[in-house]
Coordinates of C-alpha atoms in Angstrom, one line a residue:
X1 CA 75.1 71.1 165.6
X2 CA 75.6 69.0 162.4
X3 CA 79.3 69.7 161.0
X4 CA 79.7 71.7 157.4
X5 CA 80.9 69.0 155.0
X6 CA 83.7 69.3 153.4
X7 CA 83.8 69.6 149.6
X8 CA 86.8 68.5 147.1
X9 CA 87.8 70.6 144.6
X10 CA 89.1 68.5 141.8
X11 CA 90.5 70.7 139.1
X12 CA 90.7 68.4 136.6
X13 CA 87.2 67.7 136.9
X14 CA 86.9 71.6 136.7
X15 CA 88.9 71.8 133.3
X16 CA 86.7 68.7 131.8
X17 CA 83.7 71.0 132.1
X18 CA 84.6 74.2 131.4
X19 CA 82.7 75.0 127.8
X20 CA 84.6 75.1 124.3
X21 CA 84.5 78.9 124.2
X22 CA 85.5 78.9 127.8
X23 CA 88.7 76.7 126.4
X24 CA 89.1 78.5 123.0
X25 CA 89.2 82.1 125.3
X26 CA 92.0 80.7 127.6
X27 CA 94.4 80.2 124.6
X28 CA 93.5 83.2 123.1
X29 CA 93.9 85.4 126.0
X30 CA 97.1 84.3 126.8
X31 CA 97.8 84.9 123.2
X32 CA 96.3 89.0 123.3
X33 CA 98.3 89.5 126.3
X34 CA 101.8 88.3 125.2
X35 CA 101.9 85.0 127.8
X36 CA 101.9 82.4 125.3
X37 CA 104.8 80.4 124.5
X38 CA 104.5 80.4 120.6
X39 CA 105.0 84.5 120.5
X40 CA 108.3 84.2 119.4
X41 CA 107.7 81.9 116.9
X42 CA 105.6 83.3 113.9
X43 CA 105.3 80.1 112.1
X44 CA 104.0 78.1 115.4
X45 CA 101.5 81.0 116.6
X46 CA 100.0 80.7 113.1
X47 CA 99.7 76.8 114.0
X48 CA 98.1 77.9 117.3
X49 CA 95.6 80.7 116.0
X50 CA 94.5 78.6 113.0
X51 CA 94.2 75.4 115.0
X52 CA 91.5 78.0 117.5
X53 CA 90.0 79.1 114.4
X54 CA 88.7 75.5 113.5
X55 CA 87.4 75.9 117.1
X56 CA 85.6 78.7 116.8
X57 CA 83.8 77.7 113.6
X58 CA 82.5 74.9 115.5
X59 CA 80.9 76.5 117.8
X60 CA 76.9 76.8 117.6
X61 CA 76.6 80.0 119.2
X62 CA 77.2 82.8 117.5
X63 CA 77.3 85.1 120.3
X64 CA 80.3 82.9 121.8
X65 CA 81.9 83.1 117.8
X66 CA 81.6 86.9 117.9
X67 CA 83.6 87.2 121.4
X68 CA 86.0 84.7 120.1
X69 CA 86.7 86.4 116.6
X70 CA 87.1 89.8 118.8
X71 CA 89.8 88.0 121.3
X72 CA 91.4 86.1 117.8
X73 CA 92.1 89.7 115.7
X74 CA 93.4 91.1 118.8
X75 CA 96.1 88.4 119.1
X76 CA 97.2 90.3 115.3
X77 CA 100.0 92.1 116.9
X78 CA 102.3 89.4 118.0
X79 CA 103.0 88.8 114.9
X80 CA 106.9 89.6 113.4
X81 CA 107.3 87.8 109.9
X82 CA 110.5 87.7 108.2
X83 CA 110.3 89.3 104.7
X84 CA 112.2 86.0 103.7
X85 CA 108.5 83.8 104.8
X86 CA 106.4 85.5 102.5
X87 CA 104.3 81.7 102.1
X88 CA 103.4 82.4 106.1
X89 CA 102.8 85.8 105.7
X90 CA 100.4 85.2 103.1
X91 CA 98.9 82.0 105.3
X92 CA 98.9 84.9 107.8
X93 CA 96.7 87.2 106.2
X94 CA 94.3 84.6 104.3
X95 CA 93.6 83.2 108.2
X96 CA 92.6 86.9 109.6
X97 CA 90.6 87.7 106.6
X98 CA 88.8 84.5 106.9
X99 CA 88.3 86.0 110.5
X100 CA 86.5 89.4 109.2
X101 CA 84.7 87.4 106.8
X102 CA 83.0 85.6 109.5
X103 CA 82.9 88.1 111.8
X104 CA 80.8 90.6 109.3
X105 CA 78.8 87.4 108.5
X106 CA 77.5 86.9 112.4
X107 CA 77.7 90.6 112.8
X108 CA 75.3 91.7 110.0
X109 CA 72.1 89.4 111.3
X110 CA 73.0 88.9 115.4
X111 CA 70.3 90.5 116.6
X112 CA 71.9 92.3 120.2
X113 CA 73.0 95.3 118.8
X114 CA 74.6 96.3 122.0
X115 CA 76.9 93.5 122.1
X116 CA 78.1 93.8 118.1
X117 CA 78.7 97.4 119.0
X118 CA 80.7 96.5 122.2
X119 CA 82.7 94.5 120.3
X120 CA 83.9 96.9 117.6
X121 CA 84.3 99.7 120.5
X122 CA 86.8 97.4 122.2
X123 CA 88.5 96.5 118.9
X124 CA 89.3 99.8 118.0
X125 CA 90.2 100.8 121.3
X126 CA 92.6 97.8 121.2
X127 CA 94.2 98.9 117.7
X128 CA 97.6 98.9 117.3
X129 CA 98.1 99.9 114.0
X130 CA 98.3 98.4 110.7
X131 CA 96.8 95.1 111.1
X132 CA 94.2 92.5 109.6
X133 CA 91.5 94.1 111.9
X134 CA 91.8 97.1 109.7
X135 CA 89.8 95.5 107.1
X136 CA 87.2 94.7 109.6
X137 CA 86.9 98.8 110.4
X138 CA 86.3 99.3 106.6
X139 CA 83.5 97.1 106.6
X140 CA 81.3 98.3 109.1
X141 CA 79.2 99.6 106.6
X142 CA 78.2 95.7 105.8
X143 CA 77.0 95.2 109.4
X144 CA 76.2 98.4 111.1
X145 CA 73.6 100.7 110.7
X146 CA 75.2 104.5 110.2
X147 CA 73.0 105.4 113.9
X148 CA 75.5 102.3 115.3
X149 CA 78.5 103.3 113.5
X150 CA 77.8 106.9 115.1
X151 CA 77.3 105.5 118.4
X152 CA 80.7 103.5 118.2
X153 CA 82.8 106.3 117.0
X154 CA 81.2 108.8 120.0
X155 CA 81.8 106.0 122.7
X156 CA 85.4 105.3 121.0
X157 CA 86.3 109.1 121.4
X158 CA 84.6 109.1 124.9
X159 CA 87.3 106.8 125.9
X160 CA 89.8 107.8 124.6
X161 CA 89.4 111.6 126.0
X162 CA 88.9 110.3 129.4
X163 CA 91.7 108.1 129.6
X164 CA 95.5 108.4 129.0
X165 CA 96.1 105.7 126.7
X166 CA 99.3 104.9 124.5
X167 CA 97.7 103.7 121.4
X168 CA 95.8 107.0 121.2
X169 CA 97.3 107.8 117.7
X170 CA 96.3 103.8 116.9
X171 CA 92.8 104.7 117.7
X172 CA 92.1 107.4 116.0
X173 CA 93.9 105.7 112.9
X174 CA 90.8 103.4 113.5
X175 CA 88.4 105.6 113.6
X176 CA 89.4 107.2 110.8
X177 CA 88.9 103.5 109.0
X178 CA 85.6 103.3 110.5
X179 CA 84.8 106.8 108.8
X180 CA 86.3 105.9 105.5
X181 CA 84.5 102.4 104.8
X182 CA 80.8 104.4 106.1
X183 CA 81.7 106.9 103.3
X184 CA 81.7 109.8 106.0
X185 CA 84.6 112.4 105.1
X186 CA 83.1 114.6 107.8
X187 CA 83.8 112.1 110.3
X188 CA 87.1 111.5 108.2
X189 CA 87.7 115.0 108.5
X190 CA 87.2 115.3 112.7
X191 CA 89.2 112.3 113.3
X192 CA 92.2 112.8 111.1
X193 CA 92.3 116.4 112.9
X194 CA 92.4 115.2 116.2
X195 CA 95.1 112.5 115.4
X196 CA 97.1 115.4 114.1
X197 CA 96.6 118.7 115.9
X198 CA 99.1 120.2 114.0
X199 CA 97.3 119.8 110.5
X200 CA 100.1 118.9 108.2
X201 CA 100.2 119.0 104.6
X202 CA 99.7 115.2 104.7
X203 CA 96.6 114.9 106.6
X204 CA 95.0 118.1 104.8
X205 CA 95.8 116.4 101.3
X206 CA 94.4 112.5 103.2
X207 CA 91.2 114.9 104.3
X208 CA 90.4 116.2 100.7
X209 CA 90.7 112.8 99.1
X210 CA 88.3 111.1 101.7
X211 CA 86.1 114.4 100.5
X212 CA 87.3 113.6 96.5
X213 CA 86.3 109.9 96.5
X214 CA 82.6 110.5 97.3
X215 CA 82.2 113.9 94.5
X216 CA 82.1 116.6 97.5
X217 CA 84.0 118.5 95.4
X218 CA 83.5 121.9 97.1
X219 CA 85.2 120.5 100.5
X220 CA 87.7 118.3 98.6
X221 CA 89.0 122.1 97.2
X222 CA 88.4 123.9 100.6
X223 CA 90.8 121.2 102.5
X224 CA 93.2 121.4 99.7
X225 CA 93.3 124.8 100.2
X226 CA 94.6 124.6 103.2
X227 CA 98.2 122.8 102.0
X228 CA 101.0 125.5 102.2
X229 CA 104.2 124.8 99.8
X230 CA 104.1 121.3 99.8
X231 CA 107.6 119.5 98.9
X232 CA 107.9 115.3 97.7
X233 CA 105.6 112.9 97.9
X234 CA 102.8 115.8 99.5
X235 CA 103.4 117.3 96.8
X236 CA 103.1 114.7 94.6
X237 CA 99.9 113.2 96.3
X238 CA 98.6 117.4 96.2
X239 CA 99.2 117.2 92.5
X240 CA 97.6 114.2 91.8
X241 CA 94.3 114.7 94.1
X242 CA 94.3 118.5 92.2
X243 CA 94.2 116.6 88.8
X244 CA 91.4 114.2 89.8
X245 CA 89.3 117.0 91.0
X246 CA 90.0 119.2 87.1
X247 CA 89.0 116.2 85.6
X248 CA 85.9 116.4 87.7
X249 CA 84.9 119.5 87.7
X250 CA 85.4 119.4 83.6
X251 CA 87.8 121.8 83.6
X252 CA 89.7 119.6 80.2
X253 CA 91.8 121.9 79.7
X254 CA 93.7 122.7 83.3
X255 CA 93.6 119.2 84.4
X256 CA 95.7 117.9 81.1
X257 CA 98.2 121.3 81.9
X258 CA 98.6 119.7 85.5
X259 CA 98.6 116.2 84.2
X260 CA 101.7 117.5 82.1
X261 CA 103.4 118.8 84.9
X262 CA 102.8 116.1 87.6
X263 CA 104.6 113.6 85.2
X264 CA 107.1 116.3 84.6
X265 CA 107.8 116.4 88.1
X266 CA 107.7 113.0 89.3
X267 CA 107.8 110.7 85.9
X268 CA 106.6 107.7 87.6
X269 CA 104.5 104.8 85.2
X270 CA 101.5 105.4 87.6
X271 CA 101.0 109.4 86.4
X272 CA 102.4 108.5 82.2
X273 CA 99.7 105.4 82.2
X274 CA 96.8 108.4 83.8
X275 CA 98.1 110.8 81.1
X276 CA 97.7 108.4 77.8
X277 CA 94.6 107.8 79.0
X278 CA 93.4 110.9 78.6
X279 CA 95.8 112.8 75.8
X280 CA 95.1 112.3 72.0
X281 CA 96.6 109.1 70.3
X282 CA 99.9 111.4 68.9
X283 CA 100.7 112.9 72.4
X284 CA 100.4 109.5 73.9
X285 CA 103.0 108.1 71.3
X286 CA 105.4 110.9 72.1
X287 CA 105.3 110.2 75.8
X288 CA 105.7 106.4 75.5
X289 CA 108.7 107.3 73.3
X290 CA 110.0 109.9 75.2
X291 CA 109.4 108.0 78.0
X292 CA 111.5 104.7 76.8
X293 CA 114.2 106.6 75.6
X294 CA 114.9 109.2 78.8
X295 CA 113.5 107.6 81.7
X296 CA 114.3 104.0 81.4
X297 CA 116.9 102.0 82.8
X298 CA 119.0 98.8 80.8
X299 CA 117.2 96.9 82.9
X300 CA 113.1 95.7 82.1
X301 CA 111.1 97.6 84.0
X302 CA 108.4 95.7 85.7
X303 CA 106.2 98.3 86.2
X304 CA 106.3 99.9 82.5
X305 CA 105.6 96.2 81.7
X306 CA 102.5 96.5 83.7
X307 CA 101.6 100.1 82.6
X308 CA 101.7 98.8 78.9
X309 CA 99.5 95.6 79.8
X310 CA 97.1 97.9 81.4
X311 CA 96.7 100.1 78.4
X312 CA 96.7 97.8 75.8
X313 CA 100.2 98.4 73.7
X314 CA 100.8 94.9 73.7
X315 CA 102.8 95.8 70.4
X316 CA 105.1 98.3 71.7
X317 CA 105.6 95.8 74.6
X318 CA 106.3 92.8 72.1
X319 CA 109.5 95.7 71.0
X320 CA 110.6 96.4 74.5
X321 CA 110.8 92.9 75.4
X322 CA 112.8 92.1 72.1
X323 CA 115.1 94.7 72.7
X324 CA 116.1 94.0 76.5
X325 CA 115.5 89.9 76.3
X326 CA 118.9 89.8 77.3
X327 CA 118.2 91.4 80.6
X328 CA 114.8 89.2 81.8
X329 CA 116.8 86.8 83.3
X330 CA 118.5 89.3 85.8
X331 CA 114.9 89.9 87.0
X332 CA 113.5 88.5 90.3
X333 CA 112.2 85.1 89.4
X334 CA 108.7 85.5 91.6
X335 CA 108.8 89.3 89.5
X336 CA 109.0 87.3 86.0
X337 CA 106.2 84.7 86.6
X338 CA 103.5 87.6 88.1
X339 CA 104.1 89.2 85.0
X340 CA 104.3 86.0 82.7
X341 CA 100.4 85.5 84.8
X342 CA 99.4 88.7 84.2
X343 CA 99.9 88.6 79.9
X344 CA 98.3 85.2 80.2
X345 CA 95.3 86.3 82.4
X346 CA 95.3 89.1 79.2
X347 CA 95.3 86.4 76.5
X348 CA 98.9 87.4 75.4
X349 CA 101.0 83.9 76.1
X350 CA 103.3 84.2 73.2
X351 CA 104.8 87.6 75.5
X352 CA 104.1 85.7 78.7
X353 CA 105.9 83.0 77.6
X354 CA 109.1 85.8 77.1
X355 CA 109.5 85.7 80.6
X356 CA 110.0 82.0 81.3
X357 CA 112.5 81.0 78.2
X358 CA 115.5 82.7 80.0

């Protein structure tokens, strides 16, 4: 009887033919499930992750780029950046949206609808949060059909129902994103329910603006119905949704009324720059006035800076700036030149240039 021969396994040979993919997945999985030696280090697993990214546009298949992009977003989490390394934070975030960009680019034309659909249900299923992929599950509306996005969301809840996971609140966060970028409130509405059995004012006022944003106006008012004595910032948000929906419903009248009295109540730039858009030109002088002369600091207020860029009073802002140029230079330096880019991007330089001669 002939003798089996013997067969050696070299496994550097082995390594030398494993695939690019197979190579690029080894990294990144080591990465997704906290093993590699760069976690700790934000600004060398950006060097890693963008280094695989080169990789991964090389490859020719795009059914190998699609997996790879889905193991790459879900390496997201590791990351911890100091608010001091705002320059990685932003290299951070212009390297995961280059990510969703091509992910929605391979997605929208890959013709194994199955496997695109796989993907996303294991994304989600893997959220943790707010992350880049988040801006992936608001753009499923760029490559999914609404039948696929419906079968993702079931087979997302079917997991999740059937087993005891500790993201479940992550999840459903997700779905929820998936329902907002399709334009689905109803969807919205399920979702944001099931995240929060206990219906708080919060997710009843999040509910009616998903309904607000695409005109259902009769379910925006029947959720918002449903908020009982809201305090702070619900009540703020309540406010602000219940002026929206006035204006809507061209009801002049009530909405200005409520207008008045969400500014009242919390006199923040956002709700005054709202209200001079819509008062006559007198009221809106009084509560620029008023405004200056009760609610303003010593200090130059970067966001009434703003609110007068955005509505034009590039005169009244010319005064403002003469009268506190003594306090610009105690402003944050990054603060001074977003603004000073902002007046130029408006064709104002001469006040731009008010916030570099310190």
């Amino acid at each position: 009887m002939a003798k089996q021969k013997k067969v050696w396994k070299s496994v550097a040979l082995e390594k030398s033919n494993r695939s690019a993919a197979d190579k690029i997945r080894d990294v990144l999985l080591t990465v997704a499930k906290g093993y590699h030696d760069a976690i700790d280090d934000a600004g060398q697993l950006y060097d890693v992750l963008a280094d695989q990214f080169e990789k991964i546009e090389a490859l020719k298949e795009d059914r190998e780029v699609l997996e790879m992009l889905g193991w790459f977003m879900n390496c997201s989490a590791f990351f911890e950046i100091p608010e001091s390394e705002e320059e990685l934070e932003m290299a951070v975030e212009e390297l995961f949206a280059a990510a969703v960009d091509k992910f929605v680019e391979k997605a929208k034309d890959f013709e194994d609808r199955e496997y695109v659909m796989s993907l996303m249900h294991d994304l989600v299923v893997n959220s943790v949060g707010e992350e880049p992929r988040t801006e992936l599950f608001l753009s499923t509306h760029d490559f999914l059909s609404a039948e696929e996005l419906e079968k993702v969301m079931q087979e997302v809840v079917s997991t999740v129902t059937s087993h005891d996971l500790e993201n479940e609140g992550e999840i459903y966060a997700g779905l929820m994103d998936l329902a907002d970028g399709a334009g689905n409130p109803q969807q919205y509405e399920k979702f944001a329910y099931l995240a929060d059995p206990e219906h708080s004012n919060k997710t009843h006022i999040d509910v009616a603006n998903a309904y607000y944003v695409t005109d259902d106006l009769v379910n925006a008012n029947r959720v918002l119905a449903e908020v009982k004595d809201p305090t702070g910032s619900d009540e703020e948000e309540f406010l602000d949704l219940k002026v929206g929906i006035l204006f809507k419903e061209e009801k002049q009248k009530e909405a200005l009324d409520l207008a008045e009295k969400l500014y009242e109540k919390f006199p923040k730039e956002y709700h005054l720059m709202s209200l001079c858009q819509v008062v006559s030109p007198k009221r809106k002088e009084e509560l620029l006035d008023a405004h200056e002369k009760f609610r303003l600091t010593v200090y130059v207020s970067p966001d009434y800076v703003n609110m007068l860029a955005t509505l034009g009073e590039f005169d009244r802002l010319e005064k403002y700036l003469d009268t506190y140029k003594n306090e610009i230079h105690m402003m944050d330096g990054q603060v001074r030149e977003e603004l000073a880019n902002r007046l130029e991007s408006l064709n104002r330089k001469d006040l731009a240039k008010k916030f570099r001669r310190i």
